């Protein structure tokens, strides 16, 4: 056990740990007044696992040692919890870095050999900085996972399949149509065709701001997939400017039924499926 490990373990022993944690929380509050309610409990658990790791022979000047796994897992949990609650990566890292001041003070008070102080300070700084960096990296990874999951959920919510009539489904498209969204639309629509036994699907692009070659290709792929399932497709929402764009780009929609409005598309779908709607005369 090296000198730095001995010094940190001495500072974290049960009789001194409360004072270290109190100074730690005080220092953290100077940088972040809105600490979570669990800050004291989190600090106590971190200090306990820090002492445990050092006692089991973990390297005091490196947080990459596998013997820090218990403390690393705790920091992972704290980072994920903070990300889920909408906290910033800086708040969590600053909380960890605030531990540096009380530990450095303890090392300075307990080190009779002043010549060893620079090495001890450097080793402790490296350890705490490593903990903070590990926390920030984990926080960022957790935030990216949350954003990715939310994007998938938004894609599903923004592409609902609506049953308009017996045997007729509709997908109202709103916003930009890209490859990922087209894939979600295709999978959801095809599964709905299977589940409901529908013969016709209406893709309404009234809410799609622009139609370019890529968007048209996505639409044509979706139409082809629907036809392979034994159903047919109508595209509605073809506004004048979109019609001009399609003609200008030379996009071939031959064989694909198109209508200006969703109402027109529904009327055509009812006609194709043998329905006839009549207004009741009083």
CSV table of C-alpha atoms in Angstrom, one decimal:
chain,number,residue,atom,x,y,z
A,1,UNK,CA,0.0,0.0,0.0
A,2,UNK,CA,1.7,3.3,-1.1
A,3,UNK,CA,1.8,6.5,0.8
A,4,UNK,CA,-1.0,8.2,-1.1
A,5,UNK,CA,-3.4,5.3,-0.4
A,6,UNK,CA,-2.6,5.3,3.3
A,7,UNK,CA,-3.2,9.1,3.5
A,8,UNK,CA,-6.5,8.9,1.7
A,9,UNK,CA,-7.7,6.0,3.8
A,10,UNK,CA,-6.7,7.9,7.0
A,11,UNK,CA,-8.7,10.9,5.9
A,12,UNK,CA,-11.7,8.7,5.1
A,13,UNK,CA,-11.7,6.6,8.3
A,14,UNK,CA,-15.0,6.6,10.2
A,15,UNK,CA,-14.0,9.1,12.8
A,16,UNK,CA,-13.0,11.7,10.2
A,17,UNK,CA,-15.4,10.9,7.3
A,18,UNK,CA,-18.3,13.0,8.6
A,19,UNK,CA,-16.1,16.2,8.5
A,20,UNK,CA,-14.8,15.4,5.0
A,21,UNK,CA,-18.4,14.9,3.7
A,22,UNK,CA,-19.6,18.1,5.4
A,23,UNK,CA,-16.8,20.1,3.8
A,24,UNK,CA,-17.4,18.4,0.5
A,25,UNK,CA,-21.1,19.3,0.5
A,26,UNK,CA,-20.3,22.9,1.5
A,27,UNK,CA,-17.8,23.2,-1.4
A,28,UNK,CA,-20.3,21.6,-3.8
A,29,UNK,CA,-22.9,24.2,-2.8
A,30,UNK,CA,-20.6,27.1,-3.7
A,31,UNK,CA,-20.7,25.9,-7.3
A,32,UNK,CA,-24.2,24.5,-7.4
A,33,UNK,CA,-26.8,25.8,-4.9
A,34,UNK,CA,-29.5,23.4,-6.1
A,35,UNK,CA,-27.9,20.1,-5.0
A,36,UNK,CA,-30.3,17.1,-5.1
A,37,UNK,CA,-31.8,16.0,-1.7
A,38,UNK,CA,-29.8,12.8,-2.0
A,39,UNK,CA,-26.4,14.7,-2.2
A,40,UNK,CA,-25.3,13.8,1.4
A,41,UNK,CA,-26.3,10.2,1.0
A,42,UNK,CA,-24.6,10.0,-2.4
A,43,UNK,CA,-21.4,11.6,-0.9
A,44,UNK,CA,-21.4,9.1,2.0
A,45,UNK,CA,-21.7,6.2,-0.4
A,46,UNK,CA,-19.0,7.5,-2.7
A,47,UNK,CA,-16.7,8.0,0.2
A,48,UNK,CA,-17.4,4.5,1.5
A,49,UNK,CA,-16.7,2.9,-1.9
A,50,UNK,CA,-13.6,5.0,-2.3
A,51,UNK,CA,-12.2,3.7,1.0
A,52,UNK,CA,-13.3,0.2,0.1
A,53,UNK,CA,-11.6,0.3,-3.3
A,54,UNK,CA,-8.3,1.6,-1.8
A,55,UNK,CA,-8.5,-1.0,0.9
A,56,UNK,CA,-8.8,-3.7,-1.7
A,57,UNK,CA,-5.7,-2.5,-3.5
A,58,UNK,CA,-7.1,-0.2,-6.2
A,59,UNK,CA,-4.6,2.2,-7.7
A,60,UNK,CA,-4.9,5.6,-5.9
A,61,UNK,CA,-3.7,7.6,-8.8
A,62,UNK,CA,-5.8,5.9,-11.6
A,63,UNK,CA,-9.6,5.4,-11.8
A,64,UNK,CA,-9.2,2.9,-14.7
A,65,UNK,CA,-8.2,0.1,-12.3
A,66,UNK,CA,-10.8,-2.7,-12.5
A,67,UNK,CA,-10.9,-2.7,-8.6
A,68,UNK,CA,-12.8,0.5,-8.8
A,69,UNK,CA,-15.8,-1.3,-10.4
A,70,UNK,CA,-18.1,-0.9,-7.4
A,71,UNK,CA,-17.5,2.9,-7.3
A,72,UNK,CA,-17.7,3.1,-11.1
A,73,UNK,CA,-21.1,1.4,-11.1
A,74,UNK,CA,-22.4,3.9,-8.4
A,75,UNK,CA,-21.2,6.8,-10.6
A,76,UNK,CA,-23.0,5.2,-13.6
A,77,UNK,CA,-26.2,5.1,-11.6
A,78,UNK,CA,-25.9,8.7,-10.4
A,79,UNK,CA,-25.1,9.9,-14.0
A,80,UNK,CA,-28.1,8.0,-15.5
A,81,UNK,CA,-30.4,9.3,-12.8
A,82,UNK,CA,-29.2,12.9,-13.3
A,83,UNK,CA,-29.6,12.6,-17.1
A,84,UNK,CA,-33.2,11.2,-16.7
A,85,UNK,CA,-34.0,14.1,-14.4
A,86,UNK,CA,-32.8,16.7,-16.9
A,87,UNK,CA,-29.7,17.7,-15.0
A,88,UNK,CA,-26.6,18.9,-16.9
A,89,UNK,CA,-23.3,16.9,-17.1
A,90,UNK,CA,-21.5,19.8,-15.4
A,91,UNK,CA,-23.6,19.6,-12.2
A,92,UNK,CA,-22.7,15.9,-11.7
A,93,UNK,CA,-19.0,16.5,-12.5
A,94,UNK,CA,-18.7,19.6,-10.3
A,95,UNK,CA,-20.2,17.6,-7.4
A,96,UNK,CA,-17.4,15.0,-7.8
A,97,UNK,CA,-14.7,17.6,-8.2
A,98,UNK,CA,-15.8,19.3,-4.9
A,99,UNK,CA,-14.4,16.2,-3.1
A,100,UNK,CA,-10.9,17.4,-4.1
A,101,UNK,CA,-10.7,20.3,-1.7
A,102,UNK,CA,-11.4,18.5,1.6
A,103,UNK,CA,-9.2,15.6,0.7
A,104,UNK,CA,-6.3,17.9,-0.3
A,105,UNK,CA,-6.7,19.7,3.0
A,106,UNK,CA,-6.6,16.4,4.9
A,107,UNK,CA,-3.5,15.4,3.1
A,108,UNK,CA,-1.8,18.7,3.8
A,109,UNK,CA,-2.6,18.4,7.5
A,110,UNK,CA,-1.6,14.8,7.9
A,111,UNK,CA,1.6,14.9,5.9
A,112,UNK,CA,4.6,15.7,8.0
A,113,UNK,CA,7.0,15.3,5.1
A,114,UNK,CA,6.4,18.4,3.0
A,115,UNK,CA,8.6,17.0,0.2
A,116,UNK,CA,6.0,14.3,-0.5
A,117,UNK,CA,3.1,16.8,-0.7
A,118,UNK,CA,3.4,17.6,-4.5
A,119,UNK,CA,3.3,13.9,-5.5
A,120,UNK,CA,0.4,13.2,-3.1
A,121,UNK,CA,-1.5,16.2,-4.4
A,122,UNK,CA,-0.9,15.2,-8.0
A,123,UNK,CA,-2.0,11.6,-7.4
A,124,UNK,CA,-5.2,12.7,-5.6
A,125,UNK,CA,-6.0,15.2,-8.3
A,126,UNK,CA,-5.5,12.6,-11.0
A,127,UNK,CA,-7.9,10.2,-9.1
A,128,UNK,CA,-10.7,12.7,-8.5
A,129,UNK,CA,-10.4,14.1,-12.0
A,130,UNK,CA,-10.6,10.6,-13.4
A,131,UNK,CA,-13.8,10.1,-11.4
A,132,UNK,CA,-15.3,13.3,-12.7
A,133,UNK,CA,-14.3,12.5,-16.3
A,134,UNK,CA,-15.8,9.0,-15.9
A,135,UNK,CA,-19.0,10.6,-14.6
A,136,UNK,CA,-19.2,13.1,-17.5
A,137,UNK,CA,-18.6,10.4,-20.1
A,138,UNK,CA,-21.3,8.2,-18.6
A,139,UNK,CA,-23.7,11.1,-18.3
A,140,UNK,CA,-23.2,12.0,-22.0
A,141,UNK,CA,-23.8,8.4,-23.1
A,142,UNK,CA,-26.9,8.2,-21.0
A,143,UNK,CA,-28.2,11.5,-22.4
A,144,UNK,CA,-27.6,10.2,-26.0
A,145,UNK,CA,-29.5,7.0,-25.2
A,146,UNK,CA,-32.4,9.1,-23.9
A,147,UNK,CA,-32.5,11.3,-26.9
A,148,UNK,CA,-32.3,8.3,-29.3
A,149,UNK,CA,-35.2,6.6,-27.5
A,150,UNK,CA,-37.3,9.8,-27.6
A,151,UNK,CA,-36.6,10.2,-31.3
A,152,UNK,CA,-37.9,6.7,-31.9
A,153,UNK,CA,-41.0,7.3,-29.8
A,154,UNK,CA,-41.6,10.6,-31.7
A,155,UNK,CA,-41.3,8.8,-35.0
A,156,UNK,CA,-43.9,6.3,-33.9
A,157,UNK,CA,-46.2,9.0,-32.6
A,158,UNK,CA,-45.8,11.1,-35.7
A,159,UNK,CA,-46.8,8.3,-38.1
A,160,UNK,CA,-50.1,6.9,-36.8
A,161,UNK,CA,-52.1,4.5,-38.9
A,162,UNK,CA,-55.8,5.4,-38.8
A,163,UNK,CA,-58.7,3.2,-39.8
A,164,UNK,CA,-60.9,5.5,-41.9
A,165,UNK,CA,-63.4,2.9,-43.1
A,166,UNK,CA,-63.8,-0.8,-43.3
A,167,UNK,CA,-60.9,-2.0,-45.4
A,168,UNK,CA,-59.4,1.5,-45.7
A,169,UNK,CA,-56.3,2.8,-43.7
A,170,UNK,CA,-54.7,6.2,-43.7
A,171,UNK,CA,-51.3,7.5,-42.6
A,172,UNK,CA,-51.2,11.3,-42.2
A,173,UNK,CA,-47.6,12.4,-42.8
A,174,UNK,CA,-46.4,15.6,-41.1
A,175,UNK,CA,-42.9,17.1,-41.4
A,176,UNK,CA,-39.8,15.9,-43.2
A,177,UNK,CA,-39.8,12.4,-44.7
A,178,UNK,CA,-36.4,10.7,-44.4
A,179,UNK,CA,-35.1,7.2,-44.6
A,180,UNK,CA,-35.7,6.4,-40.9
A,181,UNK,CA,-39.2,7.7,-40.9
A,182,UNK,CA,-40.1,6.0,-44.1
A,183,UNK,CA,-38.9,2.7,-42.6
A,184,UNK,CA,-41.1,3.2,-39.6
A,185,UNK,CA,-44.1,4.2,-41.8
A,186,UNK,CA,-43.6,1.1,-43.9
A,187,UNK,CA,-43.3,-1.3,-41.1
A,188,UNK,CA,-46.3,0.1,-39.1
A,189,UNK,CA,-48.5,0.3,-42.2
A,190,UNK,CA,-47.7,-3.2,-43.5
A,191,UNK,CA,-48.3,-4.7,-40.1
A,192,UNK,CA,-51.7,-2.8,-39.8
A,193,UNK,CA,-52.7,-4.1,-43.3
A,194,UNK,CA,-52.0,-7.6,-42.1
A,195,UNK,CA,-53.8,-7.1,-38.7
A,196,UNK,CA,-56.9,-5.5,-40.3
A,197,UNK,CA,-57.0,-7.2,-43.7
A,198,UNK,CA,-57.4,-3.8,-45.3
A,199,UNK,CA,-57.4,-3.5,-49.1
A,200,UNK,CA,-56.5,0.1,-49.4
A,201,UNK,CA,-54.0,2.5,-47.7
A,202,UNK,CA,-54.0,6.3,-48.1
A,203,UNK,CA,-50.8,8.1,-47.5
A,204,UNK,CA,-51.6,11.8,-46.9
A,205,UNK,CA,-48.7,14.1,-47.5
A,206,UNK,CA,-50.6,17.4,-46.9
A,207,UNK,CA,-48.3,18.1,-43.9
A,208,UNK,CA,-45.0,17.4,-45.8
A,209,UNK,CA,-43.4,20.8,-46.6
A,210,UNK,CA,-41.5,19.8,-49.7
A,211,UNK,CA,-41.2,16.8,-52.0
A,212,UNK,CA,-37.9,16.1,-53.7
A,213,UNK,CA,-36.4,13.1,-55.5
A,214,UNK,CA,-35.5,11.4,-52.2
A,215,UNK,CA,-39.0,11.9,-50.7
A,216,UNK,CA,-40.6,10.6,-53.9
A,217,UNK,CA,-38.4,7.5,-53.9
A,218,UNK,CA,-39.4,6.8,-50.3
A,219,UNK,CA,-43.1,7.1,-51.2
A,220,UNK,CA,-42.7,4.8,-54.2
A,221,UNK,CA,-40.9,2.2,-52.1
A,222,UNK,CA,-43.8,2.3,-49.6
A,223,UNK,CA,-46.3,1.9,-52.4
A,224,UNK,CA,-44.4,-1.0,-53.8
A,225,UNK,CA,-44.3,-2.7,-50.4
A,226,UNK,CA,-48.0,-2.2,-49.9
A,227,UNK,CA,-48.8,-3.8,-53.3
A,228,UNK,CA,-46.6,-6.7,-52.5
A,229,UNK,CA,-48.9,-7.3,-49.5
A,230,UNK,CA,-51.9,-7.6,-51.9
A,231,UNK,CA,-53.3,-4.1,-51.1
A,232,UNK,CA,-53.3,-0.9,-53.1
A,233,UNK,CA,-52.3,2.7,-52.2
A,234,UNK,CA,-53.5,6.2,-52.8
A,235,UNK,CA,-51.4,9.3,-52.2
A,236,UNK,CA,-53.3,12.4,-51.1
A,237,UNK,CA,-52.3,16.0,-50.4
A,238,UNK,CA,-50.8,16.7,-53.8
A,239,UNK,CA,-50.9,20.5,-53.7
A,240,UNK,CA,-50.2,22.6,-56.8
A,241,UNK,CA,-46.6,23.5,-55.9
A,242,UNK,CA,-45.9,19.8,-55.1
A,243,UNK,CA,-47.4,18.7,-58.4
A,244,UNK,CA,-45.2,21.3,-60.2
A,245,UNK,CA,-42.1,20.0,-58.3
A,246,UNK,CA,-42.8,16.4,-59.2
A,247,UNK,CA,-43.2,17.3,-62.9
A,248,UNK,CA,-40.1,19.5,-62.8
A,249,UNK,CA,-38.0,16.7,-61.2
A,250,UNK,CA,-39.3,14.2,-63.8
A,251,UNK,CA,-40.5,11.8,-61.0
A,252,UNK,CA,-42.7,9.0,-62.5
A,253,UNK,CA,-45.8,8.4,-60.4
A,254,UNK,CA,-47.5,6.5,-63.3
A,255,UNK,CA,-49.7,3.8,-61.9
A,256,UNK,CA,-50.0,5.5,-58.5
A,257,UNK,CA,-53.4,7.0,-57.7
A,258,UNK,CA,-53.1,10.6,-56.4
A,259,UNK,CA,-55.6,13.1,-55.0
A,260,UNK,CA,-55.5,16.7,-53.9
A,261,UNK,CA,-57.2,16.1,-50.6
A,262,UNK,CA,-57.7,13.3,-48.1
A,263,UNK,CA,-61.5,13.7,-48.6
A,264,UNK,CA,-61.0,13.0,-52.3
A,265,UNK,CA,-58.8,10.0,-51.6
A,266,UNK,CA,-61.4,8.6,-49.2
A,267,UNK,CA,-64.1,9.0,-51.8
A,268,UNK,CA,-62.0,7.1,-54.3
A,269,UNK,CA,-61.2,4.4,-51.7
A,270,UNK,CA,-64.9,3.9,-50.9
A,271,UNK,CA,-65.7,3.7,-54.6
A,272,UNK,CA,-63.0,1.0,-55.2
A,273,UNK,CA,-64.1,-1.0,-52.2
A,274,UNK,CA,-67.7,-1.0,-53.4
A,275,UNK,CA,-69.2,1.5,-50.9
A,276,UNK,CA,-71.7,4.1,-52.0
A,277,UNK,CA,-72.5,7.0,-49.7
A,278,UNK,CA,-75.8,8.8,-50.0
A,279,UNK,CA,-77.1,11.9,-48.2
A,280,UNK,CA,-80.3,11.3,-46.3
A,281,UNK,CA,-83.1,13.5,-47.5
A,282,UNK,CA,-85.3,14.8,-44.7
